[in-house]
Coordinates of C-alpha atoms and ligand atoms in Angstrom, one line a residue:
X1 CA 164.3 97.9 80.4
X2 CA 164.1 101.7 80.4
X3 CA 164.5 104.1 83.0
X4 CA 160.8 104.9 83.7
X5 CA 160.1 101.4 83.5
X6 CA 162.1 100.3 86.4
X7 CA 160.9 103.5 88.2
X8 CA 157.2 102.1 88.2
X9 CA 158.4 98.6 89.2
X10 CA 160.0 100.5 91.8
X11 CA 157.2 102.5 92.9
X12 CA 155.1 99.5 92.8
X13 CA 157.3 97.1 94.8
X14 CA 157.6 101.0 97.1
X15 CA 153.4 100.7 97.6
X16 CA 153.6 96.8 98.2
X17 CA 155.9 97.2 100.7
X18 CA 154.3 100.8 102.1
X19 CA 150.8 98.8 102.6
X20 CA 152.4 95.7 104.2
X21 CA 153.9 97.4 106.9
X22 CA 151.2 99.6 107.3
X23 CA 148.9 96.5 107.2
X24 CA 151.2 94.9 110.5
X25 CA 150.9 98.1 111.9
X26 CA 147.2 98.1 111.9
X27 CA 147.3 94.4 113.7
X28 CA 148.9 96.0 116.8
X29 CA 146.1 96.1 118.9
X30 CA 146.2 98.9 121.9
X31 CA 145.9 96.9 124.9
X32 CA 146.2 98.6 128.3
X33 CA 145.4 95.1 129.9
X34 CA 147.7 93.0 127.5
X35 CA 151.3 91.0 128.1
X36 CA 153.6 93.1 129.9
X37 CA 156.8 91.4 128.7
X38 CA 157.9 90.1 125.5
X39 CA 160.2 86.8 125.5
X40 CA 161.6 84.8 128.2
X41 CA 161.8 86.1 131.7
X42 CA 165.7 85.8 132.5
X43 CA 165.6 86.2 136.1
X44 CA 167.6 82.9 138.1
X45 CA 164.1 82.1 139.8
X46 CA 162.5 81.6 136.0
X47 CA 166.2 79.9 135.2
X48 CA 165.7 78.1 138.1
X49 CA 161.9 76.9 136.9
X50 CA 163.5 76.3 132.8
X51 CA 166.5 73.7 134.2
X52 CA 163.3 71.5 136.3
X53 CA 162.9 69.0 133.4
X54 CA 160.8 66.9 135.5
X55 CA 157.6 67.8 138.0
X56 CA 154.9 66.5 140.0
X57 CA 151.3 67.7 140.3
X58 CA 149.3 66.7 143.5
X59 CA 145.1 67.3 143.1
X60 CA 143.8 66.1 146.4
X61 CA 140.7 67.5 148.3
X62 CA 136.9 65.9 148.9
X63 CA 136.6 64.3 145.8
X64 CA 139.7 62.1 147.0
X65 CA 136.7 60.3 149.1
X66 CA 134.1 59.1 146.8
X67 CA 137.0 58.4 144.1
X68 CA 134.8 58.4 141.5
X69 CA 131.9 56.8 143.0
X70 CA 128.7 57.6 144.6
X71 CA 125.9 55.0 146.3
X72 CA 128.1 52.4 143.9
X73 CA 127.6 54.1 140.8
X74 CA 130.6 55.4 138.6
X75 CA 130.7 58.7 137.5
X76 CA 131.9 59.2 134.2
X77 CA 134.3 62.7 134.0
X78 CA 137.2 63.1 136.0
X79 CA 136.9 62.7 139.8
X80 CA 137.7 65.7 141.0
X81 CA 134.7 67.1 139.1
X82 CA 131.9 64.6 141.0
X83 CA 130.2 67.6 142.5
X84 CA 129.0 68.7 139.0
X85 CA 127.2 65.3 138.3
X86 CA 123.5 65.5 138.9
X87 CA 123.7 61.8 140.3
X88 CA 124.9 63.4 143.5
X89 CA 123.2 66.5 145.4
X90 CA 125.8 69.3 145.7
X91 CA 124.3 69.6 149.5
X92 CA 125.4 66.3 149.9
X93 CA 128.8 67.0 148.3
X94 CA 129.4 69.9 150.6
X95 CA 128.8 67.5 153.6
X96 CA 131.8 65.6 152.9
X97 CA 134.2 68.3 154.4
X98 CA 132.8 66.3 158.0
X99 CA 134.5 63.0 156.2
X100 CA 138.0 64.7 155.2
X101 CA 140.1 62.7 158.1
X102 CA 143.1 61.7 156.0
X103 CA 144.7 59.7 159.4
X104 CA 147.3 58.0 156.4
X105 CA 148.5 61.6 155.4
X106 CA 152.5 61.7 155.6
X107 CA 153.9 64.6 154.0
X108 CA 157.5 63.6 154.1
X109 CA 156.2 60.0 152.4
X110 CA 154.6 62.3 149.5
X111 CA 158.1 64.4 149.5
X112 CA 160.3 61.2 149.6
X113 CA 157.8 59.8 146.6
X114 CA 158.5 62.5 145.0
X115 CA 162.6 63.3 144.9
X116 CA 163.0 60.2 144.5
X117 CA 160.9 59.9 140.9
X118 CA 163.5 63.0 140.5
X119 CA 161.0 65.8 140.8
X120 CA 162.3 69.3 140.9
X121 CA 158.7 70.9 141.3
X122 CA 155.4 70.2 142.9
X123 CA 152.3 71.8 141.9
X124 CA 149.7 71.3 144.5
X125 CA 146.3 72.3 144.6
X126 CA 145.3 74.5 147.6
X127 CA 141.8 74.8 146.2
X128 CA 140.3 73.2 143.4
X129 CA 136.9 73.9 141.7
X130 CA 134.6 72.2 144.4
X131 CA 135.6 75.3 146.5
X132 CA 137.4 73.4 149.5
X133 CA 140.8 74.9 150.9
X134 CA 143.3 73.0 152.0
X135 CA 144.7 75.2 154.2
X136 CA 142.7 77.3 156.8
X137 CA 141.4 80.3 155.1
X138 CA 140.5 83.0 157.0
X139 CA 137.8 84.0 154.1
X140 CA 135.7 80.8 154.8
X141 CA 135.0 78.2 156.8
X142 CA 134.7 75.7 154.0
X143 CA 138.6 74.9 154.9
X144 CA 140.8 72.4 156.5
X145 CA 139.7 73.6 159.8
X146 CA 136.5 72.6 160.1
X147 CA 137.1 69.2 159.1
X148 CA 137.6 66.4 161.6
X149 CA 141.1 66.7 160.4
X150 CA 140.8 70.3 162.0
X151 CA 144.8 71.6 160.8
X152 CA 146.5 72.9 157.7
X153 CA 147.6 70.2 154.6
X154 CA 149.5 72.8 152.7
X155 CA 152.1 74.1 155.2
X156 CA 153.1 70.5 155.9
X157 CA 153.5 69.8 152.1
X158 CA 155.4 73.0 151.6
X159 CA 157.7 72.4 154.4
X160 CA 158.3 68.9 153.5
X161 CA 158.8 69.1 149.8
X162 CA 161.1 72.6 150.8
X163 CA 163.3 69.8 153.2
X164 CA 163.1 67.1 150.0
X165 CA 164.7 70.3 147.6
X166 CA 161.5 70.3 145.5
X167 CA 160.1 73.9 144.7
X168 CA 156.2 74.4 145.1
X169 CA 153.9 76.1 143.1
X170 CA 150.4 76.7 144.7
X171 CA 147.4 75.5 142.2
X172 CA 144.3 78.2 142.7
X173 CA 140.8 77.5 141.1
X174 CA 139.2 80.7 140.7
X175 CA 135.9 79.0 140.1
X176 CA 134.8 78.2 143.1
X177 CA 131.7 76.3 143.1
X178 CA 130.9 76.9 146.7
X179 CA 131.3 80.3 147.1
X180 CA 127.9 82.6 146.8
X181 CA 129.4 84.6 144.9
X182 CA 130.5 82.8 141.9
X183 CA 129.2 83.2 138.5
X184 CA 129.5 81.9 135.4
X185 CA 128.4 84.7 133.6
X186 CA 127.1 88.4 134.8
X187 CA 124.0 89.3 133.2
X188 CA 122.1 91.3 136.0
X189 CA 123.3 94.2 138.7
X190 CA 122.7 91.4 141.3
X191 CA 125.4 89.1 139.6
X192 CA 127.6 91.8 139.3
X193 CA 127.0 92.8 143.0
X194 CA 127.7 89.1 143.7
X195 CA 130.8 88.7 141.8
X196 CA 132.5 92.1 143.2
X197 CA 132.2 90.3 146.5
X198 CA 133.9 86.9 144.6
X199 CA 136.5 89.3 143.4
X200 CA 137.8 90.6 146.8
X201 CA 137.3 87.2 148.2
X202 CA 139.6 85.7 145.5
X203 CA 142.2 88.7 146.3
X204 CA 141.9 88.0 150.0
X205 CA 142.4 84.3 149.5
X206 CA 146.1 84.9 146.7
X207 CA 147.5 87.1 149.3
X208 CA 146.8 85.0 152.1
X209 CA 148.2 81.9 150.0
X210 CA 151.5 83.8 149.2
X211 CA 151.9 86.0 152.9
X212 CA 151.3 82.5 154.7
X213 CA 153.5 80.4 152.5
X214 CA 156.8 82.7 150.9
X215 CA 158.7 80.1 150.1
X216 CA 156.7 78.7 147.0
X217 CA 157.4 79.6 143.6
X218 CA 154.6 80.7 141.5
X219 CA 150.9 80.1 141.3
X220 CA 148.8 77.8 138.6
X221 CA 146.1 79.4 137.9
X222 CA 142.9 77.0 137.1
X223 CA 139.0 77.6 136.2
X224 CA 139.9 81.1 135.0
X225 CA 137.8 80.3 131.5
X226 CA 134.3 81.4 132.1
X227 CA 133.0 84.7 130.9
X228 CA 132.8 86.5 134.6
X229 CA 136.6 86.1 134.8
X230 CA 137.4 86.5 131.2
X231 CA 135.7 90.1 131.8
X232 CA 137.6 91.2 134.7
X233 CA 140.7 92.1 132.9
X234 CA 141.5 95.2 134.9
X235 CA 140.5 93.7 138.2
X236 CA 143.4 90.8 137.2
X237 CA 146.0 92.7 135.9
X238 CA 146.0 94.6 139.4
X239 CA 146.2 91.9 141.3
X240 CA 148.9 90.3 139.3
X241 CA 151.5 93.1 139.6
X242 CA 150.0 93.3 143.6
X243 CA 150.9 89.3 144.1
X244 CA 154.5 90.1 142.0
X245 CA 155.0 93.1 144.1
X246 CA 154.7 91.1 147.4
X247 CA 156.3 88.5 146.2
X248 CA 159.1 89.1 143.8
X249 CA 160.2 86.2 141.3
X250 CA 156.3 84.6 141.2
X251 CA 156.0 82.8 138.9
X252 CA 152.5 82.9 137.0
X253 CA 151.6 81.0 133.5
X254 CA 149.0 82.1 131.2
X255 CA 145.7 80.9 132.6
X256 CA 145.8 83.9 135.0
X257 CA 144.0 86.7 133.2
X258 CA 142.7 87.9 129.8
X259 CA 143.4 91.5 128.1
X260 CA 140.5 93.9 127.5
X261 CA 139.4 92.0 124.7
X262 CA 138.7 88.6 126.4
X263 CA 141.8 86.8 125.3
X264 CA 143.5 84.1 127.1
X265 CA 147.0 82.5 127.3
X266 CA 147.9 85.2 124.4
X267 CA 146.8 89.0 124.0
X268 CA 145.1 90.2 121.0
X269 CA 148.9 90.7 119.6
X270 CA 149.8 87.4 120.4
X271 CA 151.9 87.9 122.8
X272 CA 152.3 85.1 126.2
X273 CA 150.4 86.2 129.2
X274 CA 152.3 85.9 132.1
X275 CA 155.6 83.6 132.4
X276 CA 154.9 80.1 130.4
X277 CA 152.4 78.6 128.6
X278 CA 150.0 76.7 130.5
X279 CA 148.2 75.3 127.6
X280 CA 149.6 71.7 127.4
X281 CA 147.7 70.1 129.6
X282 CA 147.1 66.4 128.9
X283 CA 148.9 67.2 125.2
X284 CA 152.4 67.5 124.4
X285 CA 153.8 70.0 121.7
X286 CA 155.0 68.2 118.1
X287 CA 157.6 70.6 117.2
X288 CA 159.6 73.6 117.9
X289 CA 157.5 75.9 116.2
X290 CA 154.1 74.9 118.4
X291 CA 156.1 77.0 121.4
X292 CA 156.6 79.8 119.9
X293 CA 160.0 81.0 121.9
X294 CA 158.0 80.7 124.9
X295 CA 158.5 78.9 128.3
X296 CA 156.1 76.2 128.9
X297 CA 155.1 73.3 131.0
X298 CA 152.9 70.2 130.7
X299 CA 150.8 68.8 133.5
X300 CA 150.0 65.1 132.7
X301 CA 147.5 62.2 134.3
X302 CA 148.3 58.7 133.9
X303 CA 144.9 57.3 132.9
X304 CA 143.3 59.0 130.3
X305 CA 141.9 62.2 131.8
X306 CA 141.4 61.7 135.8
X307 CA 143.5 63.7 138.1
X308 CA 142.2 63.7 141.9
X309 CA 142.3 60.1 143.0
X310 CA 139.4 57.8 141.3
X311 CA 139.2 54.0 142.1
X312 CA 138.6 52.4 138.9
X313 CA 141.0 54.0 136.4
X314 CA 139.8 52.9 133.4
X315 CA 141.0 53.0 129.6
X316 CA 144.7 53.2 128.9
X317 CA 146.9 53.6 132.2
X318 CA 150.6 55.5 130.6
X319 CA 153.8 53.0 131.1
X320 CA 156.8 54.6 132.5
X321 CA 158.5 54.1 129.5
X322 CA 155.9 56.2 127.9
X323 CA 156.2 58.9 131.0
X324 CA 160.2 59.0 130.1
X325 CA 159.5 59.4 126.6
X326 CA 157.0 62.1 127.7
X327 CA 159.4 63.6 129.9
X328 CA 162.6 63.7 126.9
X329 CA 159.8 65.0 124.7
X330 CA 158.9 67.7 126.5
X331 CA 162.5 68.7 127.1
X332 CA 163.7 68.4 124.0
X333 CA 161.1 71.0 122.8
X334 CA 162.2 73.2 125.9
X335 CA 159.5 72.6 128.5
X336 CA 159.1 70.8 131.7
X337 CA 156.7 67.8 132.4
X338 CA 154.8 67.2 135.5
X339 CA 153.0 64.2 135.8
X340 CA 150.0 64.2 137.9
X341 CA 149.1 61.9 141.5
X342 CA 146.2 61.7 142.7
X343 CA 146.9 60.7 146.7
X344 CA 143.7 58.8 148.5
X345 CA 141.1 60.4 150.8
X346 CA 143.1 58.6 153.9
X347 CA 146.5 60.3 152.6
X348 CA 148.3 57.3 151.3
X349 CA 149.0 57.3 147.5
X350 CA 147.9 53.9 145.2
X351 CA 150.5 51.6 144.2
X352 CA 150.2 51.8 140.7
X353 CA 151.4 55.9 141.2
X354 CA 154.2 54.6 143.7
X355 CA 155.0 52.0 141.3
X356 CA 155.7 54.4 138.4
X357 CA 157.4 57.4 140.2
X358 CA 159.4 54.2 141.2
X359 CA 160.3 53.1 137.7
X360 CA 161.0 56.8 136.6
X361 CA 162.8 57.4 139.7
X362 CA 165.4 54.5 138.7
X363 CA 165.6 55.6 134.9
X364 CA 166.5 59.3 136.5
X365 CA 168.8 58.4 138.7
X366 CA 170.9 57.2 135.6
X367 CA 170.3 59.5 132.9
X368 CA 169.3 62.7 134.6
X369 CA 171.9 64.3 133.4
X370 CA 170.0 64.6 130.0
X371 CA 166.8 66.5 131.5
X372 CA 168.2 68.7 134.5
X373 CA 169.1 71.8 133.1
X374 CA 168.7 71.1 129.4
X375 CA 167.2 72.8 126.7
X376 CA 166.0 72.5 122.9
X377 CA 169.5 71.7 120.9
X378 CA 168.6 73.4 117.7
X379 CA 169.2 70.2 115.9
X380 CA 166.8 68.5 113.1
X381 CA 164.6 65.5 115.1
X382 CA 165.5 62.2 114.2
X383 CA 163.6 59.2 114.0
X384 CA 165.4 57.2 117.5
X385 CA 164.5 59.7 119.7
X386 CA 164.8 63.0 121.4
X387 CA 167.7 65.6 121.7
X388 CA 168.6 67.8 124.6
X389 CA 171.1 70.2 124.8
X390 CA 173.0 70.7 128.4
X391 CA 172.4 74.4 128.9
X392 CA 175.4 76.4 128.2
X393 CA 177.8 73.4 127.1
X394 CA 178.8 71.8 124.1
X395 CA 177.4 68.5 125.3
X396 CA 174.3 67.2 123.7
X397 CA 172.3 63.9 124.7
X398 CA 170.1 61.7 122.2
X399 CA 167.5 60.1 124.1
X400 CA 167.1 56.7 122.5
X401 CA 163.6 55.8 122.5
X402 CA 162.9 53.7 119.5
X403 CA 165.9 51.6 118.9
X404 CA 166.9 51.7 114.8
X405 CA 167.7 47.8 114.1
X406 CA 171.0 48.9 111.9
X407 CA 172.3 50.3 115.2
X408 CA 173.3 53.5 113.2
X409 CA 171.8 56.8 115.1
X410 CA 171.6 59.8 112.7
X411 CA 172.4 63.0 113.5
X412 CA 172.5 66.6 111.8
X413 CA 174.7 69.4 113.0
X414 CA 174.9 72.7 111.9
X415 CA 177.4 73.2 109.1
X416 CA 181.3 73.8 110.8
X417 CA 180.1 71.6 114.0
X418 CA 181.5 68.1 114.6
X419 CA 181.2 65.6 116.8
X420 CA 184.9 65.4 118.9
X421 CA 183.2 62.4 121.3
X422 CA 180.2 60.1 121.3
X423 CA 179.7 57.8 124.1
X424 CA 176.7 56.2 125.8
X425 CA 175.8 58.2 129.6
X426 CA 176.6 55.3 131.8
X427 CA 179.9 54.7 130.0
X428 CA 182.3 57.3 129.2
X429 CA 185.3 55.9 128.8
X430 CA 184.2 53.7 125.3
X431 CA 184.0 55.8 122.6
X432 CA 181.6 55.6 120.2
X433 CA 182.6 55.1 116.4
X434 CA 181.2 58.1 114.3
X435 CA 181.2 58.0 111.0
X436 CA 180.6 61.0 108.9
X437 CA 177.6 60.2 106.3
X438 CA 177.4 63.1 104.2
X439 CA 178.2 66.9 104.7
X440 CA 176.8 67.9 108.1
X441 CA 175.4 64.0 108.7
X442 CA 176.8 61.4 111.0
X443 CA 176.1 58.0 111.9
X444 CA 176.9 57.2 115.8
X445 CA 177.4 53.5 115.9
X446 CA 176.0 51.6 118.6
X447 CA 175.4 48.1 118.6
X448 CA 172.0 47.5 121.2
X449 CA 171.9 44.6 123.1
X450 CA 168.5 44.5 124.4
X451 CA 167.7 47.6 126.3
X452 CA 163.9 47.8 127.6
X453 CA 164.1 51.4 128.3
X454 CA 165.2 54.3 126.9
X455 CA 168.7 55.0 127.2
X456 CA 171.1 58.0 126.6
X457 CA 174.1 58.9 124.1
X458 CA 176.1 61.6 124.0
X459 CA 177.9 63.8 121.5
X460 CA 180.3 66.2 122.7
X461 CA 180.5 69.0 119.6
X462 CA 183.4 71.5 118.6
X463 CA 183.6 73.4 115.6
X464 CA 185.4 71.7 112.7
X465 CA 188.3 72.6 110.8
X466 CA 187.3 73.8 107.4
X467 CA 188.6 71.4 104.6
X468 CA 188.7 68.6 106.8
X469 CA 186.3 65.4 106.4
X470 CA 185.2 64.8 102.6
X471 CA 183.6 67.2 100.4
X472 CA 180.4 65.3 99.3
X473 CA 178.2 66.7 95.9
X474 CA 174.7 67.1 95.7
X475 CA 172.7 65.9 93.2
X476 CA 171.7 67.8 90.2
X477 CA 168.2 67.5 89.8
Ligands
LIG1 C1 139.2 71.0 133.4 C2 140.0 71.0 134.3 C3 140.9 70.9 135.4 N1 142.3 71.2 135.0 C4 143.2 70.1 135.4 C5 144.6 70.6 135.7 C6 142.4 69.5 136.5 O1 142.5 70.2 137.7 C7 141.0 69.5 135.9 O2 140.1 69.2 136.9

């Protein structure tokens, strides 16, 4: 090649790479209303909220009474959304504040249910969309306390859970189909009028939440999708950093508010809203890469889509074997799962929700150890199960879900990482044999005998001596 010759590849590869940076350059949106952090919150509250592994969601308000039904006819969508059906005047709806009387209502039973499924976190809905508070807003009367049950729900939850060790996070609908001044949309000066009055309402009603009950977490943010909130980015972004100001450590996912330019969970530069993802709702994440780096959680029902309590679940109702694989899923990927309960319009919670926090309660108490405090392990997914990696140890768990018949378990470390010791959770005194398979690639050998739910092994890892083990060739190809 001569000289000038490799001066214009030169030049060319110069413009190529000139125009590509200018090109990421030009993607960086201005946003004065975007994400106000990049990466992971590393405060010990958010730490805190990362090591949960496992959480519970409670939706229970009016709809808890008809459950799904109405003059014996079954509504179709989820139960806590009854009051949007036209086979049921909203008037009529309303009226059933004069029915909430939960006389079965035992806080410290919902609390026990839940530490001993092996929750870490609640998530309970103070308001959901049909408007009603569950604790006795001063901002309306549709509360609580004008109910035949006349006193606060949410205090006694949050005090309870509090005694049980579980956190709380407050659920918030900001649609609020029974205040006047919600809209969907603002299209005329009086929806705008109306919707400014919405706006302080909402404010009032956060910093009432948050003044009345200091001791919960963070907020979930709900309804937050139609185009009258999307448009309030300025209004939002003030009243998160009021809410973090009052309460430092909140903790807020990504439903809260949208930037300037409408967009929700991420800003126009892709970056996370707020603390965690709040987008897996009813779905769970395939791979690493679907996170993103992020923090995340996913809230889960056990029938098919139904979260306030509805009589006839119908379709598929989730096994607790499938909530544990949920549950290792989801912390294998670096997220938390919270499955939901819907509790009855008396206060007692069904059986079949008992029964499973019950079933996942006994598979915790053995092999919590692999989803307290445990992360993504960095390792390649293999077909048996789930990895999680203790945080800040050298100890990594493979969640056995699907049993291989040859009773070999694969696993692929990073190159200069062994295994020093493999054993299963419940026994670590007999070692496991491990036999190196190829470079990087070990078989743990464990011969099943017959387990009916998942079950736990763990590798301890140190860094290998070079030279040691074999030497093992690829093929030429
Ligand atoms: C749609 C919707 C709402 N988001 C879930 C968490 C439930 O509250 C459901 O009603």
């Amino acid at each position: 090649m001569k000289l000038s010759e490799k001066n214009i590849g030169l030049t060319f590869l110069m413009i190529l790479f000139l125009s590509f940076a200018n090109a990421q350059d030009k993607e960086q949106v201005k946003l004065v209303h975007g994400s106000h952090r990049v990466g992971k919150r590393t405060d010990e509250v958010m730490q805190k909220w990362r090591g949960y592994g496992l959480g519970q969601f409670i939706h229970w308000g009016l709809y808890a009474i008809p459950g799904g039904e109405w003059n014996g006819k079954q509504y179709d969508g989820a139960a806590e959304w009854i009051r949007s059906w036209n086979g049921i005047p909203k008037s009529t709806y309303d009226s059933l504040i004069y029915k909430f009387n939960p006389v079965n209502f035992n806080p410290e039973e919902w609390a026990g249910i839940a530490k001993n499924m092996g929750a870490k976190y609640v998530t309970i809905t103070t308001k959901h969309h049909d408007g009603f508070c569950l604790w006795p807003s001063k901002y309306t009367s549709y509360t609580v306390a004008k109910s035949p049950w006349k006193k606060d729900v949410i205090g006694p939850l949050v005090d309870a859970y509090n005694k049980a060790g579980i956190d709380v996070i407050l659920y918030f609908s900001i649609m609020d189909w029974n205040h006047p001044g919600w809209r969907y949309d603002i299209k005329t000066k009086s929806d705008s009028i109306a919707f400014e009055g919405f706006k302080k309402f909402t404010r009032n009603q956060l910093i009432e939440l948050l003044t009345r009950y200091p001791t919960a977490k963070g907020l979930w943010f709900d309804g937050t999708w139609d185009k009258s909130w999307v448009k309030q980015a300025e209004f939002a972004d003030e009243l998160e950093t009021e809410m973090r100001k009052l309460h430092p450590g909140l903790i807020i996912g990504s439903r809260f508010r949208a930037d300037e330019f409408g967009k929700r969970h991420f800003d126009s530069n892709h970056v996370l809203m707020g603390d965690y993802e709040q987008g897996w709702e009813r779905k769970l994440p395939n791979k690493i890469e679907d996170v993103h780096g992020n923090d995340w959680d996913c809230v889960m029902t056990v029938p098919e889509n139904q979260w306030g309590y509805n009589k006839a679940w119908k379709g598929h109702i989730k096994t607790s074997n499938e909530l544990i694989e949920m549950t290792a899923k989801a912390v294998s990927l670096g997220g938390n799962f919270v499955l939901n309960f819907g509790p009855k319009g008396d206060g007692s919670i069904r059986d079949e929700e008992k029964k499973l926090a019950a079933e996942i309660g006994n598979w915790m108490k053995v092999n919590n150890e692999a989803i307290y405090n445990c992360e993504y392990a960095g390792l390649e997914k293999q077909d048996w199960g789930y990895f999680t990696k203790k945080t800040g140890a050298d100890k990594i768990h493979m969640i056995v879900c699907n049993i291989p018949v040859s009773g070999a378990y694969q696993v692929k470390l990073p190159a200069g990482t062994g295994i020093s010791k493999a054993y299963l959770l419940t026994q670590p005194d007999e070692r496991l044999n491990v036999e190196e398979i190829q470079s990087n690639a070990y078989f743990v050998h464990y011969k099943n005998t017959g387990a009916d739910k998942p079950f736990v092994l763990v590798i301890e890892t140190s860094s290998k001596v070079k030279g040691s083990g074999n030497s093992y060739e690829k093929a030429k190809t």
